[in-house]
mmCIF file with all atom_site columns, C-alpha atoms and ligand atoms in Angstrom:
data_model
loop_
_atom_site.group_PDB
_atom_site.id
_atom_site.type_symbol
_atom_site.label_atom_id
_atom_site.label_alt_id
_atom_site.label_comp_id
_atom_site.label_asym_id
_atom_site.label_entity_id
_atom_site.label_seq_id
_atom_site.pdbx_PDB_ins_code
_atom_site.Cartn_x
_atom_site.Cartn_y
_atom_site.Cartn_z
_atom_site.occupancy
_atom_site.B_iso_or_equiv
_atom_site.pdbx_formal_charge
_atom_site.auth_seq_id
_atom_site.auth_comp_id
_atom_site.auth_asym_id
_atom_site.auth_atom_id
_atom_site.pdbx_PDB_model_num
ATOM   1   C  CA  . MET A 1 1   ? -68.694 -249.755 -19.312 1.00 0.00 ? 1   MET A CA  1
ATOM   2   C  CA  . ASN A 1 2   ? -69.529 -248.949 -15.733 1.00 0.00 ? 2   ASN A CA  1
ATOM   3   C  CA  . GLU A 1 3   ? -68.346 -245.689 -14.206 1.00 0.00 ? 3   GLU A CA  1
ATOM   4   C  CA  . ILE A 1 4   ? -65.543 -247.096 -12.084 1.00 0.00 ? 4   ILE A CA  1
ATOM   5   C  CA  . ASN A 1 5   ? -64.001 -248.983 -15.004 1.00 0.00 ? 5   ASN A CA  1
ATOM   6   C  CA  . GLN A 1 6   ? -63.943 -245.710 -16.872 1.00 0.00 ? 6   GLN A CA  1
ATOM   7   C  CA  . LEU A 1 7   ? -61.495 -244.401 -14.264 1.00 0.00 ? 7   LEU A CA  1
ATOM   8   C  CA  . ILE A 1 8   ? -59.091 -247.283 -14.904 1.00 0.00 ? 8   ILE A CA  1
ATOM   9   C  CA  . LYS A 1 9   ? -59.389 -246.662 -18.623 1.00 0.00 ? 9   LYS A CA  1
ATOM   10  C  CA  . ASN A 1 10  ? -58.746 -242.944 -18.118 1.00 0.00 ? 10  ASN A CA  1
ATOM   11  C  CA  . ASN A 1 11  ? -55.674 -243.831 -16.079 1.00 0.00 ? 11  ASN A CA  1
ATOM   12  C  CA  . GLN A 1 12  ? -54.260 -246.110 -18.774 1.00 0.00 ? 12  GLN A CA  1
ATOM   13  C  CA  . GLU A 1 13  ? -54.749 -243.397 -21.375 1.00 0.00 ? 13  GLU A CA  1
ATOM   14  C  CA  . TRP A 1 14  ? -53.169 -240.800 -19.099 1.00 0.00 ? 14  TRP A CA  1
ATOM   15  C  CA  . ALA A 1 15  ? -50.112 -242.972 -18.379 1.00 0.00 ? 15  ALA A CA  1
ATOM   16  C  CA  . GLU A 1 16  ? -49.684 -243.660 -22.105 1.00 0.00 ? 16  GLU A CA  1
ATOM   17  C  CA  . SER A 1 17  ? -49.912 -239.978 -23.003 1.00 0.00 ? 17  SER A CA  1
ATOM   18  C  CA  . ILE A 1 18  ? -47.294 -239.040 -20.397 1.00 0.00 ? 18  ILE A CA  1
ATOM   19  C  CA  . LYS A 1 19  ? -44.951 -241.795 -21.628 1.00 0.00 ? 19  LYS A CA  1
ATOM   20  C  CA  . ALA A 1 20  ? -45.451 -240.643 -25.200 1.00 0.00 ? 20  ALA A CA  1
ATOM   21  C  CA  . ASP A 1 21  ? -44.069 -237.229 -24.188 1.00 0.00 ? 21  ASP A CA  1
ATOM   22  C  CA  . ASP A 1 22  ? -41.277 -238.544 -21.982 1.00 0.00 ? 22  ASP A CA  1
ATOM   23  C  CA  . PRO A 1 23  ? -40.579 -242.307 -22.011 1.00 0.00 ? 23  PRO A CA  1
ATOM   24  C  CA  . ASP A 1 24  ? -38.453 -242.012 -18.871 1.00 0.00 ? 24  ASP A CA  1
ATOM   25  C  CA  . TYR A 1 25  ? -40.939 -239.898 -16.906 1.00 0.00 ? 25  TYR A CA  1
ATOM   26  C  CA  . PHE A 1 26  ? -42.236 -242.553 -14.511 1.00 0.00 ? 26  PHE A CA  1
ATOM   27  C  CA  . ASN A 1 27  ? -38.803 -244.146 -14.029 1.00 0.00 ? 27  ASN A CA  1
ATOM   28  C  CA  . LYS A 1 28  ? -37.397 -240.793 -12.921 1.00 0.00 ? 28  LYS A CA  1
ATOM   29  C  CA  . LEU A 1 29  ? -40.319 -240.105 -10.591 1.00 0.00 ? 29  LEU A CA  1
ATOM   30  C  CA  . ALA A 1 30  ? -40.238 -243.582 -9.096  1.00 0.00 ? 30  ALA A CA  1
ATOM   31  C  CA  . GLU A 1 31  ? -36.669 -242.976 -7.917  1.00 0.00 ? 31  GLU A CA  1
ATOM   32  C  CA  . ARG A 1 32  ? -37.534 -240.093 -5.599  1.00 0.00 ? 32  ARG A CA  1
ATOM   33  C  CA  . GLN A 1 33  ? -39.754 -237.100 -5.014  1.00 0.00 ? 33  GLN A CA  1
ATOM   34  C  CA  . THR A 1 34  ? -38.308 -233.631 -4.505  1.00 0.00 ? 34  THR A CA  1
ATOM   35  C  CA  . PRO A 1 35  ? -41.297 -231.334 -4.201  1.00 0.00 ? 35  PRO A CA  1
ATOM   36  C  CA  . GLN A 1 36  ? -40.651 -227.706 -3.262  1.00 0.00 ? 36  GLN A CA  1
ATOM   37  C  CA  . TYR A 1 37  ? -44.149 -227.149 -1.962  1.00 0.00 ? 37  TYR A CA  1
ATOM   38  C  CA  . LEU A 1 38  ? -46.478 -228.507 0.680   1.00 0.00 ? 38  LEU A CA  1
ATOM   39  C  CA  . TRP A 1 39  ? -50.146 -227.836 -0.005  1.00 0.00 ? 39  TRP A CA  1
ATOM   40  C  CA  . ILE A 1 40  ? -52.641 -227.906 2.833   1.00 0.00 ? 40  ILE A CA  1
ATOM   41  C  CA  . GLY A 1 41  ? -56.042 -227.556 1.234   1.00 0.00 ? 41  GLY A CA  1
ATOM   42  C  CA  . CYS A 1 42  ? -59.703 -228.442 1.479   1.00 0.00 ? 42  CYS A CA  1
ATOM   43  C  CA  . ALA A 1 43  ? -60.940 -231.927 0.554   1.00 0.00 ? 43  ALA A CA  1
ATOM   44  C  CA  . ASP A 1 44  ? -63.523 -230.268 -1.729  1.00 0.00 ? 44  ASP A CA  1
ATOM   45  C  CA  . SER A 1 45  ? -63.537 -232.018 -5.127  1.00 0.00 ? 45  SER A CA  1
ATOM   46  C  CA  . ARG A 1 46  ? -63.513 -228.651 -6.891  1.00 0.00 ? 46  ARG A CA  1
ATOM   47  C  CA  . VAL A 1 47  ? -60.114 -227.614 -5.522  1.00 0.00 ? 47  VAL A CA  1
ATOM   48  C  CA  . PRO A 1 48  ? -57.557 -230.127 -6.867  1.00 0.00 ? 48  PRO A CA  1
ATOM   49  C  CA  . ALA A 1 49  ? -54.116 -228.923 -5.775  1.00 0.00 ? 49  ALA A CA  1
ATOM   50  C  CA  . ASN A 1 50  ? -51.912 -229.947 -8.713  1.00 0.00 ? 50  ASN A CA  1
ATOM   51  C  CA  . GLN A 1 51  ? -54.328 -228.865 -11.394 1.00 0.00 ? 51  GLN A CA  1
ATOM   52  C  CA  . ILE A 1 52  ? -55.092 -225.356 -10.201 1.00 0.00 ? 52  ILE A CA  1
ATOM   53  C  CA  . VAL A 1 53  ? -51.433 -224.422 -9.836  1.00 0.00 ? 53  VAL A CA  1
ATOM   54  C  CA  . GLY A 1 54  ? -50.348 -226.240 -12.989 1.00 0.00 ? 54  GLY A CA  1
ATOM   55  C  CA  . LEU A 1 55  ? -47.986 -228.709 -11.313 1.00 0.00 ? 55  LEU A CA  1
ATOM   56  C  CA  . LEU A 1 56  ? -47.221 -232.268 -12.326 1.00 0.00 ? 56  LEU A CA  1
ATOM   57  C  CA  . PRO A 1 57  ? -46.884 -235.361 -10.118 1.00 0.00 ? 57  PRO A CA  1
ATOM   58  C  CA  . GLY A 1 58  ? -43.750 -235.024 -8.009  1.00 0.00 ? 58  GLY A CA  1
ATOM   59  C  CA  . ASP A 1 59  ? -43.955 -231.243 -7.723  1.00 0.00 ? 59  ASP A CA  1
ATOM   60  C  CA  . ILE A 1 60  ? -46.214 -230.734 -4.720  1.00 0.00 ? 60  ILE A CA  1
ATOM   61  C  CA  . PHE A 1 61  ? -46.761 -232.664 -1.487  1.00 0.00 ? 61  PHE A CA  1
ATOM   62  C  CA  . VAL A 1 62  ? -50.430 -232.561 -0.603  1.00 0.00 ? 62  VAL A CA  1
ATOM   63  C  CA  . HIS A 1 63  ? -52.547 -232.785 2.527   1.00 0.00 ? 63  HIS A CA  1
ATOM   64  C  CA  . ARG A 1 64  ? -56.266 -232.177 2.264   1.00 0.00 ? 64  ARG A CA  1
ATOM   65  C  CA  . ASN A 1 65  ? -59.018 -232.308 4.850   1.00 0.00 ? 65  ASN A CA  1
ATOM   66  C  CA  . VAL A 1 66  ? -62.421 -230.742 5.327   1.00 0.00 ? 66  VAL A CA  1
ATOM   67  C  CA  . ALA A 1 67  ? -61.945 -226.950 5.470   1.00 0.00 ? 67  ALA A CA  1
ATOM   68  C  CA  . ASN A 1 68  ? -58.113 -227.075 5.304   1.00 0.00 ? 68  ASN A CA  1
ATOM   69  C  CA  . LEU A 1 69  ? -57.616 -227.139 9.064   1.00 0.00 ? 69  LEU A CA  1
ATOM   70  C  CA  . VAL A 1 70  ? -54.272 -227.332 10.832  1.00 0.00 ? 70  VAL A CA  1
ATOM   71  C  CA  . VAL A 1 71  ? -55.143 -228.672 14.267  1.00 0.00 ? 71  VAL A CA  1
ATOM   72  C  CA  . HIS A 1 72  ? -52.315 -228.887 16.800  1.00 0.00 ? 72  HIS A CA  1
ATOM   73  C  CA  . THR A 1 73  ? -53.226 -232.442 17.827  1.00 0.00 ? 73  THR A CA  1
ATOM   74  C  CA  . ASP A 1 74  ? -54.027 -233.852 14.372  1.00 0.00 ? 74  ASP A CA  1
ATOM   75  C  CA  . PHE A 1 75  ? -51.274 -236.414 13.861  1.00 0.00 ? 75  PHE A CA  1
ATOM   76  C  CA  . ASN A 1 76  ? -52.275 -236.908 10.261  1.00 0.00 ? 76  ASN A CA  1
ATOM   77  C  CA  . CYS A 1 77  ? -51.631 -233.276 9.330   1.00 0.00 ? 77  CYS A CA  1
ATOM   78  C  CA  . LEU A 1 78  ? -48.642 -233.016 11.696  1.00 0.00 ? 78  LEU A CA  1
ATOM   79  C  CA  . SER A 1 79  ? -47.010 -236.089 10.164  1.00 0.00 ? 79  SER A CA  1
ATOM   80  C  CA  . VAL A 1 80  ? -47.404 -234.627 6.689   1.00 0.00 ? 80  VAL A CA  1
ATOM   81  C  CA  . LEU A 1 81  ? -45.991 -231.308 7.880   1.00 0.00 ? 81  LEU A CA  1
ATOM   82  C  CA  . GLN A 1 82  ? -43.064 -232.936 9.674   1.00 0.00 ? 82  GLN A CA  1
ATOM   83  C  CA  . TYR A 1 83  ? -42.138 -235.146 6.745   1.00 0.00 ? 83  TYR A CA  1
ATOM   84  C  CA  . ALA A 1 84  ? -42.476 -232.264 4.295   1.00 0.00 ? 84  ALA A CA  1
ATOM   85  C  CA  . VAL A 1 85  ? -40.364 -229.865 6.369   1.00 0.00 ? 85  VAL A CA  1
ATOM   86  C  CA  . ASP A 1 86  ? -37.769 -232.173 7.934   1.00 0.00 ? 86  ASP A CA  1
ATOM   87  C  CA  . VAL A 1 87  ? -37.291 -234.819 5.254   1.00 0.00 ? 87  VAL A CA  1
ATOM   88  C  CA  . LEU A 1 88  ? -38.417 -233.392 1.921   1.00 0.00 ? 88  LEU A CA  1
ATOM   89  C  CA  . LYS A 1 89  ? -37.264 -229.913 2.939   1.00 0.00 ? 89  LYS A CA  1
ATOM   90  C  CA  . VAL A 1 90  ? -40.008 -228.118 1.056   1.00 0.00 ? 90  VAL A CA  1
ATOM   91  C  CA  . LYS A 1 91  ? -39.415 -224.386 0.721   1.00 0.00 ? 91  LYS A CA  1
ATOM   92  C  CA  . HIS A 1 92  ? -43.048 -223.304 0.843   1.00 0.00 ? 92  HIS A CA  1
ATOM   93  C  CA  . VAL A 1 93  ? -46.058 -224.350 2.889   1.00 0.00 ? 93  VAL A CA  1
ATOM   94  C  CA  . ILE A 1 94  ? -49.251 -223.183 1.226   1.00 0.00 ? 94  ILE A CA  1
ATOM   95  C  CA  . VAL A 1 95  ? -52.487 -223.161 3.168   1.00 0.00 ? 95  VAL A CA  1
ATOM   96  C  CA  . CYS A 1 96  ? -55.144 -222.763 0.503   1.00 0.00 ? 96  CYS A CA  1
ATOM   97  C  CA  . GLY A 1 97  ? -58.808 -222.387 1.391   1.00 0.00 ? 97  GLY A CA  1
ATOM   98  C  CA  . HIS A 1 98  ? -61.625 -221.516 -0.933  1.00 0.00 ? 98  HIS A CA  1
ATOM   99  C  CA  . TYR A 1 99  ? -64.674 -219.278 -0.959  1.00 0.00 ? 99  TYR A CA  1
ATOM   100 C  CA  . GLY A 1 100 ? -67.960 -221.112 -0.584  1.00 0.00 ? 100 GLY A CA  1
ATOM   101 C  CA  . CYS A 1 101 ? -66.323 -223.792 1.584   1.00 0.00 ? 101 CYS A CA  1
ATOM   102 C  CA  . GLY A 1 102 ? -69.074 -226.145 2.767   1.00 0.00 ? 102 GLY A CA  1
ATOM   103 C  CA  . GLY A 1 103 ? -67.165 -226.890 5.969   1.00 0.00 ? 103 GLY A CA  1
ATOM   104 C  CA  . VAL A 1 104 ? -66.876 -223.217 6.853   1.00 0.00 ? 104 VAL A CA  1
ATOM   105 C  CA  . GLU A 1 105 ? -70.513 -222.548 5.994   1.00 0.00 ? 105 GLU A CA  1
ATOM   106 C  CA  . ALA A 1 106 ? -71.657 -225.540 8.034   1.00 0.00 ? 106 ALA A CA  1
ATOM   107 C  CA  . ALA A 1 107 ? -69.697 -224.188 10.996  1.00 0.00 ? 107 ALA A CA  1
ATOM   108 C  CA  . LEU A 1 108 ? -71.477 -220.836 10.663  1.00 0.00 ? 108 LEU A CA  1
ATOM   109 C  CA  . GLY A 1 109 ? -74.883 -222.524 10.832  1.00 0.00 ? 109 GLY A CA  1
ATOM   110 C  CA  . ASP A 1 110 ? -76.728 -224.655 13.367  1.00 0.00 ? 110 ASP A CA  1
ATOM   111 C  CA  . GLN A 1 111 ? -77.548 -227.674 11.220  1.00 0.00 ? 111 GLN A CA  1
ATOM   112 C  CA  . ARG A 1 112 ? -76.204 -231.006 12.509  1.00 0.00 ? 112 ARG A CA  1
ATOM   113 C  CA  . PHE A 1 113 ? -74.218 -233.249 10.147  1.00 0.00 ? 113 PHE A CA  1
ATOM   114 C  CA  . GLY A 1 114 ? -72.864 -235.908 12.520  1.00 0.00 ? 114 GLY A CA  1
ATOM   115 C  CA  . LEU A 1 115 ? -69.287 -236.696 13.520  1.00 0.00 ? 115 LEU A CA  1
ATOM   116 C  CA  . ILE A 1 116 ? -67.952 -233.895 11.344  1.00 0.00 ? 116 ILE A CA  1
ATOM   117 C  CA  . ASP A 1 117 ? -69.617 -231.347 13.665  1.00 0.00 ? 117 ASP A CA  1
ATOM   118 C  CA  . ASN A 1 118 ? -66.740 -231.987 16.077  1.00 0.00 ? 118 ASN A CA  1
ATOM   119 C  CA  . TRP A 1 119 ? -64.119 -231.278 13.418  1.00 0.00 ? 119 TRP A CA  1
ATOM   120 C  CA  . LEU A 1 120 ? -65.981 -228.133 12.414  1.00 0.00 ? 120 LEU A CA  1
ATOM   121 C  CA  . GLY A 1 121 ? -65.976 -227.087 16.079  1.00 0.00 ? 121 GLY A CA  1
ATOM   122 C  CA  . HIS A 1 122 ? -62.531 -225.631 15.391  1.00 0.00 ? 122 HIS A CA  1
ATOM   123 C  CA  . ILE A 1 123 ? -64.107 -223.197 12.925  1.00 0.00 ? 123 ILE A CA  1
ATOM   124 C  CA  . LYS A 1 124 ? -66.949 -222.453 15.317  1.00 0.00 ? 124 LYS A CA  1
ATOM   125 C  CA  . ASP A 1 125 ? -64.317 -221.436 17.891  1.00 0.00 ? 125 ASP A CA  1
ATOM   126 C  CA  . LEU A 1 126 ? -62.748 -219.184 15.288  1.00 0.00 ? 126 LEU A CA  1
ATOM   127 C  CA  . ALA A 1 127 ? -66.124 -217.646 14.386  1.00 0.00 ? 127 ALA A CA  1
ATOM   128 C  CA  . TYR A 1 128 ? -66.610 -216.877 18.075  1.00 0.00 ? 128 TYR A CA  1
ATOM   129 C  CA  . LYS A 1 129 ? -63.174 -215.250 18.234  1.00 0.00 ? 129 LYS A CA  1
ATOM   130 C  CA  . HIS A 1 130 ? -64.132 -212.981 15.320  1.00 0.00 ? 130 HIS A CA  1
ATOM   131 C  CA  . ARG A 1 131 ? -67.822 -212.590 16.251  1.00 0.00 ? 131 ARG A CA  1
ATOM   132 C  CA  . GLU A 1 132 ? -67.740 -208.793 16.308  1.00 0.00 ? 132 GLU A CA  1
ATOM   133 C  CA  . GLU A 1 133 ? -66.382 -208.486 12.766  1.00 0.00 ? 133 GLU A CA  1
ATOM   134 C  CA  . LEU A 1 134 ? -68.641 -211.261 11.465  1.00 0.00 ? 134 LEU A CA  1
ATOM   135 C  CA  . ALA A 1 135 ? -71.745 -209.744 13.077  1.00 0.00 ? 135 ALA A CA  1
ATOM   136 C  CA  . LEU A 1 136 ? -71.383 -206.771 10.727  1.00 0.00 ? 136 LEU A CA  1
ATOM   137 C  CA  . LEU A 1 137 ? -71.622 -209.023 7.671   1.00 0.00 ? 137 LEU A CA  1
ATOM   138 C  CA  . GLU A 1 138 ? -74.412 -211.100 6.191   1.00 0.00 ? 138 GLU A CA  1
ATOM   139 C  CA  . GLY A 1 139 ? -74.896 -214.016 3.830   1.00 0.00 ? 139 GLY A CA  1
ATOM   140 C  CA  . GLU A 1 140 ? -72.218 -214.526 1.191   1.00 0.00 ? 140 GLU A CA  1
ATOM   141 C  CA  . LYS A 1 141 ? -70.012 -211.731 2.544   1.00 0.00 ? 141 LYS A CA  1
ATOM   142 C  CA  . ARG A 1 142 ? -70.023 -213.278 6.004   1.00 0.00 ? 142 ARG A CA  1
ATOM   143 C  CA  . SER A 1 143 ? -69.208 -216.698 4.578   1.00 0.00 ? 143 SER A CA  1
ATOM   144 C  CA  . ALA A 1 144 ? -66.433 -215.274 2.384   1.00 0.00 ? 144 ALA A CA  1
ATOM   145 C  CA  . ARG A 1 145 ? -64.826 -213.399 5.280   1.00 0.00 ? 145 ARG A CA  1
ATOM   146 C  CA  . MET A 1 146 ? -65.014 -216.486 7.466   1.00 0.00 ? 146 MET A CA  1
ATOM   147 C  CA  . CYS A 1 147 ? -63.281 -218.510 4.709   1.00 0.00 ? 147 CYS A CA  1
ATOM   148 C  CA  . GLU A 1 148 ? -60.491 -215.892 4.676   1.00 0.00 ? 148 GLU A CA  1
ATOM   149 C  CA  . LEU A 1 149 ? -60.195 -215.780 8.474   1.00 0.00 ? 149 LEU A CA  1
ATOM   150 C  CA  . ASN A 1 150 ? -59.997 -219.553 8.502   1.00 0.00 ? 150 ASN A CA  1
ATOM   151 C  CA  . VAL A 1 151 ? -57.094 -219.622 6.028   1.00 0.00 ? 151 VAL A CA  1
ATOM   152 C  CA  . LEU A 1 152 ? -55.237 -216.933 7.993   1.00 0.00 ? 152 LEU A CA  1
ATOM   153 C  CA  . GLU A 1 153 ? -55.734 -218.829 11.247  1.00 0.00 ? 153 GLU A CA  1
ATOM   154 C  CA  . GLN A 1 154 ? -54.598 -222.160 9.798   1.00 0.00 ? 154 GLN A CA  1
ATOM   155 C  CA  . ALA A 1 155 ? -51.494 -220.539 8.300   1.00 0.00 ? 155 ALA A CA  1
ATOM   156 C  CA  . GLU A 1 156 ? -50.835 -219.083 11.755  1.00 0.00 ? 156 GLU A CA  1
ATOM   157 C  CA  . ASN A 1 157 ? -51.207 -222.568 13.221  1.00 0.00 ? 157 ASN A CA  1
ATOM   158 C  CA  . VAL A 1 158 ? -48.508 -223.711 10.788  1.00 0.00 ? 158 VAL A CA  1
ATOM   159 C  CA  . ARG A 1 159 ? -46.235 -220.873 11.967  1.00 0.00 ? 159 ARG A CA  1
ATOM   160 C  CA  . ARG A 1 160 ? -46.917 -221.682 15.640  1.00 0.00 ? 160 ARG A CA  1
ATOM   161 C  CA  . ASN A 1 161 ? -46.180 -225.362 15.108  1.00 0.00 ? 161 ASN A CA  1
ATOM   162 C  CA  . SER A 1 162 ? -43.111 -226.811 16.828  1.00 0.00 ? 162 SER A CA  1
ATOM   163 C  CA  . ILE A 1 163 ? -41.903 -228.474 13.602  1.00 0.00 ? 163 ILE A CA  1
ATOM   164 C  CA  . VAL A 1 164 ? -41.945 -225.151 11.776  1.00 0.00 ? 164 VAL A CA  1
ATOM   165 C  CA  . LYS A 1 165 ? -40.489 -223.216 14.716  1.00 0.00 ? 165 LYS A CA  1
ATOM   166 C  CA  . ASP A 1 166 ? -37.606 -225.704 14.893  1.00 0.00 ? 166 ASP A CA  1
ATOM   167 C  CA  . ALA A 1 167 ? -37.023 -225.314 11.156  1.00 0.00 ? 167 ALA A CA  1
ATOM   168 C  CA  . PHE A 1 168 ? -36.882 -221.517 11.538  1.00 0.00 ? 168 PHE A CA  1
ATOM   169 C  CA  . MET A 1 169 ? -34.475 -221.902 14.482  1.00 0.00 ? 169 MET A CA  1
ATOM   170 C  CA  . ARG A 1 170 ? -32.178 -224.011 12.300  1.00 0.00 ? 170 ARG A CA  1
ATOM   171 C  CA  . GLY A 1 171 ? -32.289 -221.282 9.678   1.00 0.00 ? 171 GLY A CA  1
ATOM   172 C  CA  . GLN A 1 172 ? -34.053 -223.526 7.171   1.00 0.00 ? 172 GLN A CA  1
ATOM   173 C  CA  . GLN A 1 173 ? -35.574 -221.652 4.268   1.00 0.00 ? 173 GLN A CA  1
ATOM   174 C  CA  . LEU A 1 174 ? -39.335 -221.953 4.678   1.00 0.00 ? 174 LEU A CA  1
ATOM   175 C  CA  . HIS A 1 175 ? -42.151 -219.629 3.655   1.00 0.00 ? 175 HIS A CA  1
ATOM   176 C  CA  . ILE A 1 176 ? -45.749 -219.921 4.818   1.00 0.00 ? 176 ILE A CA  1
ATOM   177 C  CA  . HIS A 1 177 ? -48.488 -218.713 2.480   1.00 0.00 ? 177 HIS A CA  1
ATOM   178 C  CA  . SER A 1 178 ? -52.188 -218.073 3.032   1.00 0.00 ? 178 SER A CA  1
ATOM   179 C  CA  . TRP A 1 179 ? -54.122 -218.362 -0.202  1.00 0.00 ? 179 TRP A CA  1
ATOM   180 C  CA  . ILE A 1 180 ? -57.774 -218.494 -1.092  1.00 0.00 ? 180 ILE A CA  1
ATOM   181 C  CA  . TYR A 1 181 ? -59.261 -219.917 -4.263  1.00 0.00 ? 181 TYR A CA  1
ATOM   182 C  CA  . SER A 1 182 ? -62.432 -218.769 -5.995  1.00 0.00 ? 182 SER A CA  1
ATOM   183 C  CA  . LEU A 1 183 ? -64.690 -221.522 -7.291  1.00 0.00 ? 183 LEU A CA  1
ATOM   184 C  CA  . ARG A 1 184 ? -66.376 -218.918 -9.487  1.00 0.00 ? 184 ARG A CA  1
ATOM   185 C  CA  . ASN A 1 185 ? -63.354 -217.894 -11.563 1.00 0.00 ? 185 ASN A CA  1
ATOM   186 C  CA  . GLY A 1 186 ? -60.620 -220.382 -10.672 1.00 0.00 ? 186 GLY A CA  1
ATOM   187 C  CA  . VAL A 1 187 ? -58.303 -217.645 -9.434  1.00 0.00 ? 187 VAL A CA  1
ATOM   188 C  CA  . ILE A 1 188 ? -56.151 -217.799 -6.286  1.00 0.00 ? 188 ILE A CA  1
ATOM   189 C  CA  . LYS A 1 189 ? -55.728 -214.718 -4.110  1.00 0.00 ? 189 LYS A CA  1
ATOM   190 C  CA  . ASP A 1 190 ? -52.779 -214.281 -1.722  1.00 0.00 ? 190 ASP A CA  1
ATOM   191 C  CA  . LEU A 1 191 ? -54.295 -213.046 1.536   1.00 0.00 ? 191 LEU A CA  1
ATOM   192 C  CA  . ALA A 1 192 ? -50.935 -211.666 2.700   1.00 0.00 ? 192 ALA A CA  1
ATOM   193 C  CA  . LYS A 1 193 ? -51.070 -209.214 -0.210  1.00 0.00 ? 193 LYS A CA  1
ATOM   194 C  CA  . ILE A 1 194 ? -54.450 -207.687 0.566   1.00 0.00 ? 194 ILE A CA  1
HETATM 195 CO CO1 . CO  B 2 .   ? -64.015 -226.527 1.487   1.00 0.00 ? 1   CO  B CO1 1
#
């Protein structure tokens, strides 16, 4: 069996196993989604949102891009945020980065990768903003700190966003979280609690 067919087979087995536990599971989910959380994370294959926080389909609304950026003019991310906040009325927006993020590390270096260099320009701007702190660090420590600064900045971009500001003005219950995940031990750290 070729590799791609294996995925279809895996899916059939997965769907069967879920139905074995709860025959009505998919019928209930097909009716509507009522997630409490919006996840804004990195596209990195090692940081799958649902799995690392132990949530099932239907529990978390997910947006992922390279280096978990929230860019004020990115209509993709803004549309997800607007739908999540205004329509789904999620209670938590989680910006979750991860240590060893290739996007962040690429932005710290001078190597060219193509179109993505423009996307990573947002992190280069951020590295410039924090150049004094970063200049005191080297190697893995510098990369790790930049990954943290990036999460904090993107969570701030969520807070500064007009959709979120309007929600706060209306008195809607909404909490913004800045988390970072370790690829080495699978543990999430809340940067607001450090
Ligand atoms: Co990444």
